[in-house]
Short mmCIF file of C-alpha atoms in Angstrom, two decimals:
data_model
loop_
_atom_site.label_atom_id
_atom_site.label_comp_id
_atom_site.label_asym_id
_atom_site.label_seq_id
_atom_site.Cartn_x
_atom_site.Cartn_y
_atom_site.Cartn_z
CA MET U 1 86.36 -163.82 177.62
CA LEU U 2 82.96 -163.57 179.28
CA ARG U 3 79.96 -164.63 177.21
CA ILE U 4 77.20 -162.17 178.12
CA ILE U 5 73.74 -161.98 176.58
CA GLY U 6 72.71 -158.35 176.15
CA VAL U 7 68.93 -157.85 176.11
CA ASP U 8 67.44 -154.54 174.96
CA ILE U 9 63.72 -154.38 175.83
CA GLY U 10 62.47 -151.69 173.47
CA THR U 11 58.98 -150.28 173.21
CA SER U 12 58.01 -152.33 170.17
CA LEU U 13 60.87 -154.82 169.86
CA THR U 14 63.01 -156.84 172.26
CA LYS U 15 66.49 -157.73 171.01
CA ALA U 16 69.14 -160.08 172.39
CA VAL U 17 72.74 -160.01 171.18
CA VAL U 18 75.95 -161.82 172.12
CA PHE U 19 79.25 -160.22 171.09
CA ASP U 20 82.75 -161.55 170.51
CA GLN U 21 85.97 -160.00 171.82
CA ALA U 22 86.06 -157.51 168.91
CA GLY U 23 82.55 -156.31 169.70
CA MET U 24 80.95 -158.06 166.72
CA SER U 25 77.69 -159.98 167.01
CA VAL U 26 77.97 -163.77 167.14
CA ALA U 27 74.30 -164.43 167.93
CA GLN U 28 71.18 -162.30 167.88
CA ALA U 29 67.41 -162.58 168.02
CA SER U 30 64.38 -160.30 168.23
CA ALA U 31 60.71 -160.50 169.12
CA PRO U 32 57.95 -157.86 168.81
CA SER U 33 56.19 -156.37 171.82
CA GLN U 34 52.59 -155.23 171.71
CA VAL U 35 51.76 -151.58 172.32
CA ARG U 36 48.11 -150.65 172.93
CA TYR U 37 46.90 -147.17 171.97
CA LEU U 38 43.71 -146.37 173.89
CA PRO U 39 41.23 -143.46 174.02
CA GLY U 40 42.33 -140.30 175.81
CA GLY U 41 45.95 -140.60 174.73
CA ALA U 42 46.63 -143.66 176.91
CA VAL U 43 49.39 -146.02 175.75
CA GLU U 44 49.89 -149.29 177.63
CA GLN U 45 51.73 -152.60 177.47
CA ASP U 46 51.11 -156.06 178.93
CA PHE U 47 54.09 -156.85 181.14
CA GLU U 48 53.64 -160.62 180.81
CA GLN U 49 53.79 -160.32 177.01
CA VAL U 50 56.93 -158.17 177.28
CA LEU U 51 58.51 -160.67 179.67
CA GLY U 52 57.63 -163.39 177.17
CA THR U 53 59.66 -161.61 174.49
CA VAL U 54 62.66 -161.60 176.82
CA ALA U 55 62.36 -165.36 177.33
CA SER U 56 61.93 -165.91 173.59
CA VAL U 57 65.02 -163.98 172.49
CA VAL U 58 67.24 -165.33 175.28
CA ARG U 59 66.35 -168.91 174.41
CA GLU U 60 66.90 -168.22 170.70
CA VAL U 61 70.40 -166.75 171.09
CA THR U 62 71.40 -169.41 173.63
CA ALA U 63 70.56 -172.05 171.03
CA GLN U 64 72.96 -170.34 168.60
CA LEU U 65 75.90 -170.59 171.01
CA ASP U 66 78.31 -173.52 171.37
CA GLY U 67 79.08 -173.00 175.04
CA PRO U 68 77.71 -171.76 178.36
CA VAL U 69 76.47 -168.24 179.13
CA ASP U 70 78.29 -166.28 181.85
CA ALA U 71 75.82 -163.43 182.52
CA LEU U 72 72.67 -161.64 181.41
CA ALA U 73 72.73 -157.85 180.89
CA LEU U 74 69.44 -155.94 180.70
CA THR U 75 68.61 -152.56 179.22
CA GLY U 76 65.46 -151.16 177.66
CA GLN U 77 62.92 -148.38 177.44
CA GLY U 78 62.74 -145.78 180.21
CA ASP U 79 60.07 -143.55 181.75
CA GLY U 80 56.41 -144.50 182.02
CA VAL U 81 55.18 -146.38 185.12
CA TRP U 82 55.23 -150.15 185.69
CA LEU U 83 53.30 -150.82 188.93
CA ARG U 84 54.14 -154.15 190.57
CA ASP U 85 53.38 -156.14 193.69
CA ALA U 86 55.94 -157.74 196.00
CA ASP U 87 56.30 -160.76 193.69
CA GLY U 88 56.93 -158.67 190.58
CA PHE U 89 53.49 -159.02 188.97
CA CYS U 90 51.95 -155.86 187.51
CA VAL U 91 48.80 -154.68 189.31
CA ARG U 92 47.60 -152.95 186.12
CA PRO U 93 48.88 -152.72 182.53
CA ALA U 94 52.19 -150.91 182.25
CA ILE U 95 51.87 -147.25 181.26
CA SER U 96 54.26 -146.36 178.43
CA TRP U 97 56.50 -143.32 178.13
CA LEU U 98 54.37 -142.52 175.05
CA ASP U 99 51.30 -142.08 177.27
CA GLY U 100 49.40 -138.79 177.14
CA ARG U 101 46.69 -139.18 179.78
CA ALA U 102 48.46 -136.63 182.00
CA ASN U 103 48.68 -133.94 179.29
CA ALA U 104 46.26 -131.57 181.00
CA LEU U 105 47.86 -132.14 184.40
CA LEU U 106 51.30 -131.32 183.06
CA THR U 107 49.99 -128.16 181.41
CA GLU U 108 48.59 -127.09 184.77
CA TRP U 109 51.92 -127.87 186.46
CA GLN U 110 53.66 -125.69 183.92
CA ARG U 111 51.23 -122.86 184.68
CA THR U 112 51.58 -123.15 188.46
CA GLY U 113 55.38 -123.62 188.53
CA VAL U 114 55.55 -127.28 189.59
CA THR U 115 57.68 -128.27 186.60
CA ARG U 116 60.01 -125.34 187.22
CA GLU U 117 60.43 -126.29 190.90
CA VAL U 118 61.27 -129.90 190.06
CA PHE U 119 63.71 -128.82 187.36
CA ARG U 120 65.51 -126.51 189.77
CA ARG U 121 66.14 -129.46 192.07
CA THR U 122 66.92 -132.27 189.61
CA GLY U 123 67.95 -130.72 186.30
CA SER U 124 65.28 -132.75 184.51
CA GLY U 125 62.13 -131.48 182.86
CA MET U 126 58.90 -133.43 183.15
CA PHE U 127 56.68 -134.48 180.26
CA PRO U 128 53.32 -136.34 180.22
CA GLY U 129 54.89 -139.81 179.92
CA CYS U 130 57.30 -139.57 182.86
CA ALA U 131 56.67 -140.93 186.33
CA GLY U 132 55.80 -137.68 188.12
CA PRO U 133 52.67 -136.68 186.20
CA ILE U 134 51.57 -140.28 185.61
CA LEU U 135 51.70 -141.11 189.32
CA ALA U 136 49.88 -137.90 190.21
CA TYR U 137 47.21 -138.67 187.59
CA LEU U 138 46.74 -142.19 188.97
CA ASP U 139 46.64 -140.86 192.53
CA GLU U 140 43.63 -138.74 191.56
CA HIS U 141 41.85 -140.97 189.06
CA GLU U 142 42.93 -144.53 189.92
CA PRO U 143 44.22 -144.57 193.50
CA TRP U 144 43.36 -148.23 193.99
CA SER U 145 46.15 -149.19 191.57
CA LEU U 146 48.70 -147.34 193.66
CA ASP U 147 47.22 -148.84 196.83
CA ARG U 148 47.75 -152.36 195.46
CA ALA U 149 51.32 -151.73 194.29
CA VAL U 150 54.53 -152.16 196.26
CA VAL U 151 56.76 -150.46 193.70
CA ALA U 152 56.28 -147.94 190.88
CA GLY U 153 59.18 -148.43 188.51
CA TYR U 154 60.16 -148.89 184.92
CA CYS U 155 60.44 -151.61 182.32
CA VAL U 156 64.00 -152.78 183.04
CA ASP U 157 63.61 -153.00 186.82
CA ALA U 158 60.23 -154.71 186.36
CA VAL U 159 61.95 -157.47 184.35
CA LEU U 160 64.86 -157.53 186.82
CA GLN U 161 62.47 -158.05 189.75
CA ARG U 162 60.81 -161.06 188.11
CA LEU U 163 64.16 -162.57 187.15
CA THR U 164 65.96 -162.02 190.47
CA ASP U 165 63.32 -161.14 193.14
CA GLU U 166 65.17 -157.84 193.74
CA ILE U 167 63.21 -154.59 194.08
CA THR U 168 65.55 -151.84 192.93
CA VAL U 169 66.09 -149.43 190.03
CA ASP U 170 69.11 -148.33 188.02
CA VAL U 171 70.24 -144.82 188.86
CA SER U 172 69.81 -143.75 185.21
CA ASN U 173 66.13 -144.65 185.22
CA ALA U 174 65.60 -143.05 188.62
CA SER U 175 67.16 -139.81 187.36
CA LEU U 176 63.86 -138.57 185.92
CA PRO U 177 62.10 -136.86 187.54
CA PHE U 178 62.93 -137.13 191.28
CA LEU U 179 66.67 -137.83 191.57
CA ASP U 180 69.20 -135.16 192.47
CA PRO U 181 72.16 -136.11 190.24
CA ARG U 182 74.59 -134.40 192.61
CA THR U 183 73.75 -136.79 195.45
CA ARG U 184 72.39 -139.73 193.38
CA SER U 185 69.44 -139.88 195.78
CA TYR U 186 65.82 -138.74 195.65
CA ASP U 187 65.01 -135.10 196.33
CA GLU U 188 62.13 -135.15 198.81
CA GLU U 189 61.07 -131.61 197.91
CA ALA U 190 60.73 -132.57 194.24
CA ILE U 191 58.46 -135.45 195.26
CA ALA U 192 56.45 -133.09 197.48
CA ALA U 193 56.10 -130.54 194.66
CA CYS U 194 54.27 -133.22 192.65
CA GLY U 195 51.97 -133.95 195.62
CA LEU U 196 53.35 -137.48 195.98
CA THR U 197 54.94 -137.55 199.44
CA HIS U 198 52.28 -139.99 200.63
CA ARG U 199 53.30 -142.31 197.76
CA ARG U 200 57.04 -142.06 198.48
CA SER U 201 57.27 -145.72 199.50
CA LEU U 202 56.55 -146.77 195.91
CA LEU U 203 59.93 -145.46 194.74
CA ALA U 204 62.59 -148.14 194.86
CA GLU U 205 66.01 -147.07 196.10
CA PRO U 206 68.58 -146.89 193.28
CA ALA U 207 71.06 -149.74 193.03
CA LYS U 208 74.73 -149.02 193.61
CA SER U 209 76.89 -148.70 190.52
CA HIS U 210 77.87 -152.10 189.10
CA ASP U 211 75.55 -154.09 191.36
CA VAL U 212 75.12 -157.71 190.24
CA PHE U 213 72.03 -159.83 190.93
CA ARG U 214 71.28 -163.55 190.53
CA LEU U 215 68.76 -165.40 188.39
CA ASN U 216 66.05 -167.10 190.48
CA ARG U 217 64.83 -170.66 189.95
CA ALA U 218 61.54 -169.86 188.19
CA SER U 219 63.21 -167.49 185.75
CA ALA U 220 66.06 -169.89 185.12
CA GLU U 221 63.44 -172.35 183.89
CA LEU U 222 61.71 -169.61 181.88
CA LEU U 223 64.91 -168.52 180.12
CA GLY U 224 66.64 -171.89 179.90
CA LEU U 225 69.67 -170.58 181.84
CA PRO U 226 71.35 -171.75 185.06
CA GLU U 227 69.89 -170.68 188.39
CA GLY U 228 72.18 -168.15 190.07
CA LEU U 229 73.49 -166.72 186.77
CA PRO U 230 74.73 -163.12 187.23
CA VAL U 231 72.23 -160.49 186.01
CA THR U 232 72.68 -156.73 185.68
CA GLY U 233 69.79 -154.29 185.33
CA GLY U 234 70.78 -151.16 183.45
CA PRO U 235 71.45 -148.49 182.50
CA PHE U 236 68.28 -147.91 180.48
CA ASP U 237 68.44 -147.68 176.71
CA LEU U 238 69.51 -144.05 176.21
CA PRO U 239 72.71 -144.15 178.31
CA ALA U 240 73.27 -147.77 177.24
CA CYS U 241 73.37 -146.61 173.61
CA ALA U 242 75.89 -143.90 174.49
CA ILE U 243 78.14 -146.46 176.18
CA GLY U 244 77.74 -148.98 173.37
CA ALA U 245 78.46 -146.46 170.62
CA GLY U 246 81.74 -145.29 172.14
CA VAL U 247 80.84 -141.99 173.83
CA ARG U 248 83.76 -141.57 176.21
CA GLU U 249 84.92 -137.95 176.48
CA PRO U 250 83.03 -134.98 177.93
CA GLY U 251 81.46 -133.06 175.04
CA ASP U 252 80.95 -136.19 172.92
CA GLY U 253 77.37 -136.93 171.95
CA ILE U 254 75.08 -139.50 170.40
CA LEU U 255 72.07 -139.11 168.15
CA THR U 256 69.55 -141.96 168.35
CA ALA U 257 67.20 -141.72 165.39
CA GLY U 258 64.51 -144.08 166.57
CA THR U 259 60.92 -143.74 167.78
CA THR U 260 62.46 -141.15 170.05
CA LEU U 261 64.94 -138.69 168.57
CA ALA U 262 67.32 -138.90 171.52
CA CYS U 263 70.19 -136.42 171.66
CA GLN U 264 72.69 -136.91 174.49
CA VAL U 265 75.96 -135.24 175.46
CA LEU U 266 78.44 -136.58 178.03
CA THR U 267 79.56 -134.24 180.79
CA ASP U 268 81.81 -134.57 183.83
CA SER U 269 79.69 -132.26 185.98
CA PRO U 270 76.16 -132.43 187.38
CA ARG U 271 75.91 -128.64 187.21
CA PHE U 272 73.00 -127.16 185.28
CA ASP U 273 71.25 -123.81 184.93
CA PRO U 274 68.26 -123.99 187.31
CA GLU U 275 66.65 -121.06 185.48
CA GLY U 276 67.04 -122.60 182.03
CA GLU U 277 64.28 -124.16 179.92
CA PRO U 278 62.78 -126.89 182.18
CA ALA U 279 63.24 -129.70 179.69
CA GLY U 280 65.46 -132.68 178.98
CA MET U 281 67.17 -135.03 181.40
CA LEU U 282 70.34 -134.98 183.49
CA LEU U 283 71.12 -138.68 183.75
CA CYS U 284 73.50 -140.42 186.12
CA THR U 285 75.66 -143.11 184.48
CA PRO U 286 77.50 -146.16 185.86
CA GLN U 287 80.56 -143.91 186.26
CA GLU U 288 79.94 -141.71 189.27
CA ASP U 289 81.81 -138.76 187.72
CA ARG U 290 80.04 -138.88 184.36
CA TYR U 291 76.56 -137.67 183.42
CA LEU U 292 74.51 -137.43 180.27
CA ARG U 293 72.60 -134.31 179.35
CA GLY U 294 69.74 -135.88 177.42
CA MET U 295 67.27 -134.22 175.09
CA PRO U 296 64.93 -137.02 173.96
CA ALA U 297 62.48 -135.39 171.56
CA MET U 298 59.12 -136.96 170.74
CA VAL U 299 59.83 -136.59 167.01
CA GLY U 300 61.56 -139.46 165.20
CA THR U 301 60.95 -142.43 162.94
CA ALA U 302 57.30 -142.67 164.01
CA GLY U 303 56.71 -139.42 162.08
CA ILE U 304 58.30 -140.90 158.96
CA ASP U 305 56.13 -144.02 159.30
CA TRP U 306 53.05 -141.77 159.54
CA ALA U 307 54.02 -139.79 156.44
CA CYS U 308 54.60 -142.96 154.44
CA ARG U 309 51.20 -144.35 155.44
CA MET U 310 49.45 -141.08 154.59
CA LEU U 311 51.14 -140.81 151.21
CA GLY U 312 50.93 -144.49 150.29
CA ILE U 313 54.72 -144.93 150.30
CA GLU U 314 56.80 -147.89 151.42
CA VAL U 315 59.27 -146.96 154.15
CA GLU U 316 61.91 -148.90 152.23
CA SER U 317 61.71 -146.28 149.44
CA LEU U 318 62.78 -143.45 151.79
CA ASP U 319 66.26 -143.02 150.27
CA GLU U 320 64.84 -142.90 146.77
CA LEU U 321 62.33 -140.21 147.75
CA LEU U 322 64.89 -138.11 149.60
CA ALA U 323 67.21 -138.22 146.57
CA ALA U 324 64.35 -137.03 144.34
CA SER U 325 64.01 -133.71 146.21
CA ALA U 326 66.73 -131.08 146.59
CA PRO U 327 68.05 -129.73 149.92
CA GLY U 328 65.42 -127.29 151.12
CA ALA U 329 62.63 -129.55 149.77
CA ASN U 330 61.77 -127.11 146.98
CA GLY U 331 60.40 -124.56 149.43
CA VAL U 332 58.38 -126.92 151.64
CA ARG U 333 59.05 -126.53 155.36
CA ALA U 334 57.74 -128.48 158.32
CA LEU U 335 57.48 -128.65 162.07
CA PRO U 336 57.66 -132.36 162.99
CA PHE U 337 55.59 -132.51 166.20
CA LEU U 338 53.23 -135.36 165.34
CA SER U 339 53.03 -137.04 168.78
CA SER U 340 49.71 -136.69 170.57
CA SER U 341 51.78 -135.99 173.70
CA GLY U 342 53.35 -132.92 172.10
CA GLU U 343 57.05 -132.34 172.70
CA ARG U 344 59.42 -132.91 175.64
CA ALA U 345 62.84 -131.65 174.44
CA PRO U 346 64.44 -129.18 174.13
CA PHE U 347 61.16 -127.64 175.35
CA VAL U 348 58.05 -129.21 176.89
CA ASP U 349 54.64 -128.47 175.42
CA ALA U 350 51.84 -131.04 175.38
CA ALA U 351 50.03 -128.85 172.81
CA ALA U 352 52.86 -128.96 170.23
CA ARG U 353 51.61 -130.01 166.80
CA ALA U 354 53.08 -130.47 163.34
CA GLN U 355 52.64 -128.23 160.34
CA PHE U 356 53.72 -127.97 156.70
CA THR U 357 54.16 -124.61 154.93
CA GLY U 358 55.31 -123.40 151.53
CA LEU U 359 53.27 -125.94 149.57
CA CYS U 360 52.19 -125.37 145.97
CA LEU U 361 50.78 -127.48 143.13
CA GLU U 362 54.28 -128.20 141.85
CA ASN U 363 55.42 -129.94 145.03
CA THR U 364 55.70 -133.73 145.13
CA ARG U 365 55.47 -136.46 147.74
CA ALA U 366 59.27 -136.44 147.77
CA ASP U 367 59.24 -132.76 148.81
CA LEU U 368 56.87 -133.50 151.71
CA VAL U 369 58.96 -136.40 152.95
CA ARG U 370 62.22 -134.48 152.61
CA ALA U 371 60.76 -131.46 154.44
CA LEU U 372 59.73 -133.72 157.33
CA CYS U 373 63.16 -135.41 157.47
CA GLU U 374 64.89 -132.02 157.38
CA SER U 375 62.66 -130.69 160.17
CA ILE U 376 63.54 -133.67 162.38
CA ALA U 377 67.22 -132.93 161.73
CA TYR U 378 66.59 -129.29 162.71
CA ALA U 379 64.98 -130.54 165.91
CA ALA U 380 68.13 -132.60 166.56
CA ARG U 381 70.31 -129.52 166.13
CA HIS U 382 68.06 -127.59 168.52
CA CYS U 383 68.45 -130.39 171.07
CA PHE U 384 72.23 -130.64 170.72
CA GLU U 385 72.64 -126.89 171.09
CA ALA U 386 70.70 -127.12 174.36
CA ALA U 387 72.71 -130.16 175.51
CA GLY U 388 76.11 -128.59 174.75
CA LEU U 389 77.60 -130.83 172.04
CA THR U 390 81.26 -129.93 171.36
CA GLY U 391 83.03 -133.23 170.61
CA THR U 392 82.62 -136.31 168.44
CA LEU U 393 79.07 -137.18 167.40
CA TYR U 394 77.94 -140.81 167.14
CA ALA U 395 74.60 -142.05 165.82
CA ASN U 396 72.44 -145.15 165.90
CA GLY U 397 68.82 -146.19 165.46
CA GLY U 398 66.59 -147.19 162.59
CA GLY U 399 66.81 -143.75 161.00
CA VAL U 400 70.53 -144.05 160.25
CA ARG U 401 69.85 -147.08 158.08
CA SER U 402 68.82 -144.47 155.53
CA ALA U 403 72.03 -143.13 153.97
CA GLU U 404 70.22 -140.07 152.59
CA TRP U 405 68.65 -139.13 155.93
CA THR U 406 71.93 -139.67 157.77
CA GLN U 407 73.57 -137.28 155.29
CA ILE U 408 70.84 -134.72 156.03
CA PHE U 409 71.59 -135.02 159.75
CA ALA U 410 75.32 -134.47 159.14
CA ASP U 411 74.71 -131.45 156.90
CA VAL U 412 72.15 -129.86 159.24
CA LEU U 413 74.30 -130.45 162.32
CA GLY U 414 77.39 -129.25 160.49
CA ARG U 415 79.64 -132.01 161.78
CA PRO U 416 80.73 -135.55 160.80
CA ILE U 417 78.72 -138.44 162.25
CA VAL U 418 80.33 -141.71 163.36
CA ILE U 419 78.10 -144.74 162.76
CA PRO U 420 79.11 -147.92 164.65
CA ALA U 421 79.03 -150.80 162.17
CA GLU U 422 77.46 -153.36 164.47
CA PRO U 423 73.72 -153.38 165.33
CA GLY U 424 72.50 -153.72 168.88
CA ILE U 425 74.20 -150.64 170.31
CA GLY U 426 71.98 -150.57 173.40
CA ALA U 427 72.67 -154.24 174.11
CA ARG U 428 76.40 -153.53 173.63
CA GLY U 429 76.22 -150.81 176.27
CA ALA U 430 74.49 -153.17 178.69
CA VAL U 431 77.10 -155.87 178.04
CA LEU U 432 80.03 -153.46 178.53
CA THR U 433 78.46 -152.32 181.81
CA ALA U 434 77.95 -155.90 182.96
CA ALA U 435 81.56 -156.81 182.15
CA GLU U 436 82.74 -153.88 184.29
CA ALA U 437 80.47 -155.03 187.11
CA LEU U 438 81.96 -158.54 186.89
CA SER U 439 85.50 -157.07 186.98
CA GLU U 440 86.37 -158.44 183.55
CA PRO U 441 86.00 -155.39 181.27
CA PHE U 442 86.24 -155.70 177.50
CA ASP U 443 88.64 -153.66 175.36
CA VAL U 444 86.36 -150.74 174.47
CA ASP U 445 88.85 -149.32 171.97
CA VAL U 446 88.68 -152.51 169.94
CA TRP U 447 84.90 -152.51 170.19
CA ALA U 448 84.73 -148.91 168.93
CA ALA U 449 86.95 -149.56 165.90
CA ASN U 450 84.17 -150.98 163.71
CA SER U 451 82.53 -147.82 162.42
CA ARG U 452 82.12 -145.53 159.43
CA THR U 453 81.97 -141.74 159.26
CA VAL U 454 79.52 -139.60 157.29
CA GLN U 455 81.18 -136.33 156.31
CA ILE U 456 79.36 -133.01 155.85
CA ARG U 457 78.90 -131.32 152.46
CA PRO U 458 79.85 -127.66 153.07
CA GLN U 459 77.67 -126.18 150.30
CA VAL U 460 74.60 -128.09 151.45
CA ALA U 461 75.35 -127.24 155.09
CA GLU U 462 75.19 -123.56 154.12
CA VAL U 463 71.70 -124.08 152.69
CA TYR U 464 70.65 -125.66 155.96
CA GLU U 465 72.01 -122.76 158.01
CA HIS U 466 69.25 -120.64 156.45
CA GLY U 467 66.76 -123.47 156.83
CA TYR U 468 67.53 -123.85 160.53
CA ALA U 469 67.04 -120.12 161.15
CA ALA U 470 63.66 -120.35 159.41
CA TYR U 471 62.79 -123.42 161.48
CA LEU U 472 63.47 -121.57 164.74
CA ASP U 473 61.36 -118.61 163.57
CA SER U 474 58.46 -120.94 162.68
CA LEU U 475 58.79 -122.75 166.00
CA SER U 476 58.74 -119.48 167.94
CA SER U 477 55.55 -118.41 166.19
CA ALA U 478 53.94 -121.81 166.70
CA ARG U 479 54.75 -121.86 170.42
CA ARG U 480 52.90 -118.57 170.84
CA GLN U 481 49.87 -120.09 169.11
CA TRP U 482 49.98 -123.30 171.18
CA SER U 483 50.00 -121.31 174.42
CA ARG U 484 46.72 -119.55 173.64
#
């Protein structure tokens, strides 16, 4: 069996995992990445620090193994813009997918029809932290950065370039916002709609499915691995999680309850409604006849962290608080849009903001926390309805470590949720993809066997049917206010 190190380069944490033949972890390590929140909604990262976390976790897991490593499989955060020169060094700090500097520009694009035109061509909606608006913002306000760069890519291909000297991008990352999923190539009219034709050369051509690259000498020394070791670069974390969790059949979906509340559904067709809501992503996968309809909302565990800080609560007490408040949160309702960048799925609105209603003197901190958790679950249902979920639902992410919150998700969504038992789902997806690329695939059925299922509670699900209807009414009213 191949021994592959899977590395998941998240926004705030880089993880490395090695799995055995049954899909269980035999070695793992993690290291934090630094995220800088700056004035004007800017969110940036230092690429050298991020690359340092990759080296740290790879060396740590290698030390835990009793034999050689056969390959390195990369996945990680998507979107944002990581501008690099020909040698793979960033010409400015990396701009995160959380970035909001292009909020006003995106609002103008929505008004003038740019976002609609791009959606019609690619099936993906733009939001402030994706490459289209960020590149257009830089072209106007910081053109010298684009002039100095050779490639405008993403986190995973930035790391891949430094490790292998290859300038390319995985087709999943390239999917948003300029790729036509039907041809798996860039749509020149979509690029022109964003006013970026003169910057077209910055877009790396997508790698072919199952391409394998080789570790260069400098990076071999950095990671403590042999020069020439096979390296794969993708897919990025959302499709990697779907692959790692066991999403196999069209209609199956995965809920990732992390910083992003990512809702994805597998489909065997690149067809989409060009006149639908211009939001979400239509992602190409390593299988050329499979696609993921992604709805990655900006709500997620970051909102729970905020609520705990505001209320003086430890995040570890989340289950206890949720259990102390009844379904429906004793009349408290919420809209969970706490990101300064607004929302990106299943609708895009940079002005989206959170709210709590129904409060009275008798409500407790537990009611507030439960109302927020329920509203995030309602947002997940809204996303899955837009994405077309019909089959088995899987889930991963920090949020599903809370048994109470996972039960809320199941009851709100009205369907059982399968939770893979092993951590490192994104890294698992990258490893499974790498094994396919090396023509020695693992037994995915064995890997998928280690899981548990959270069943729905019919009586509670009925309560949430009414709650979801109220959520949609509140959201409709709020969207009219945000547009003023």
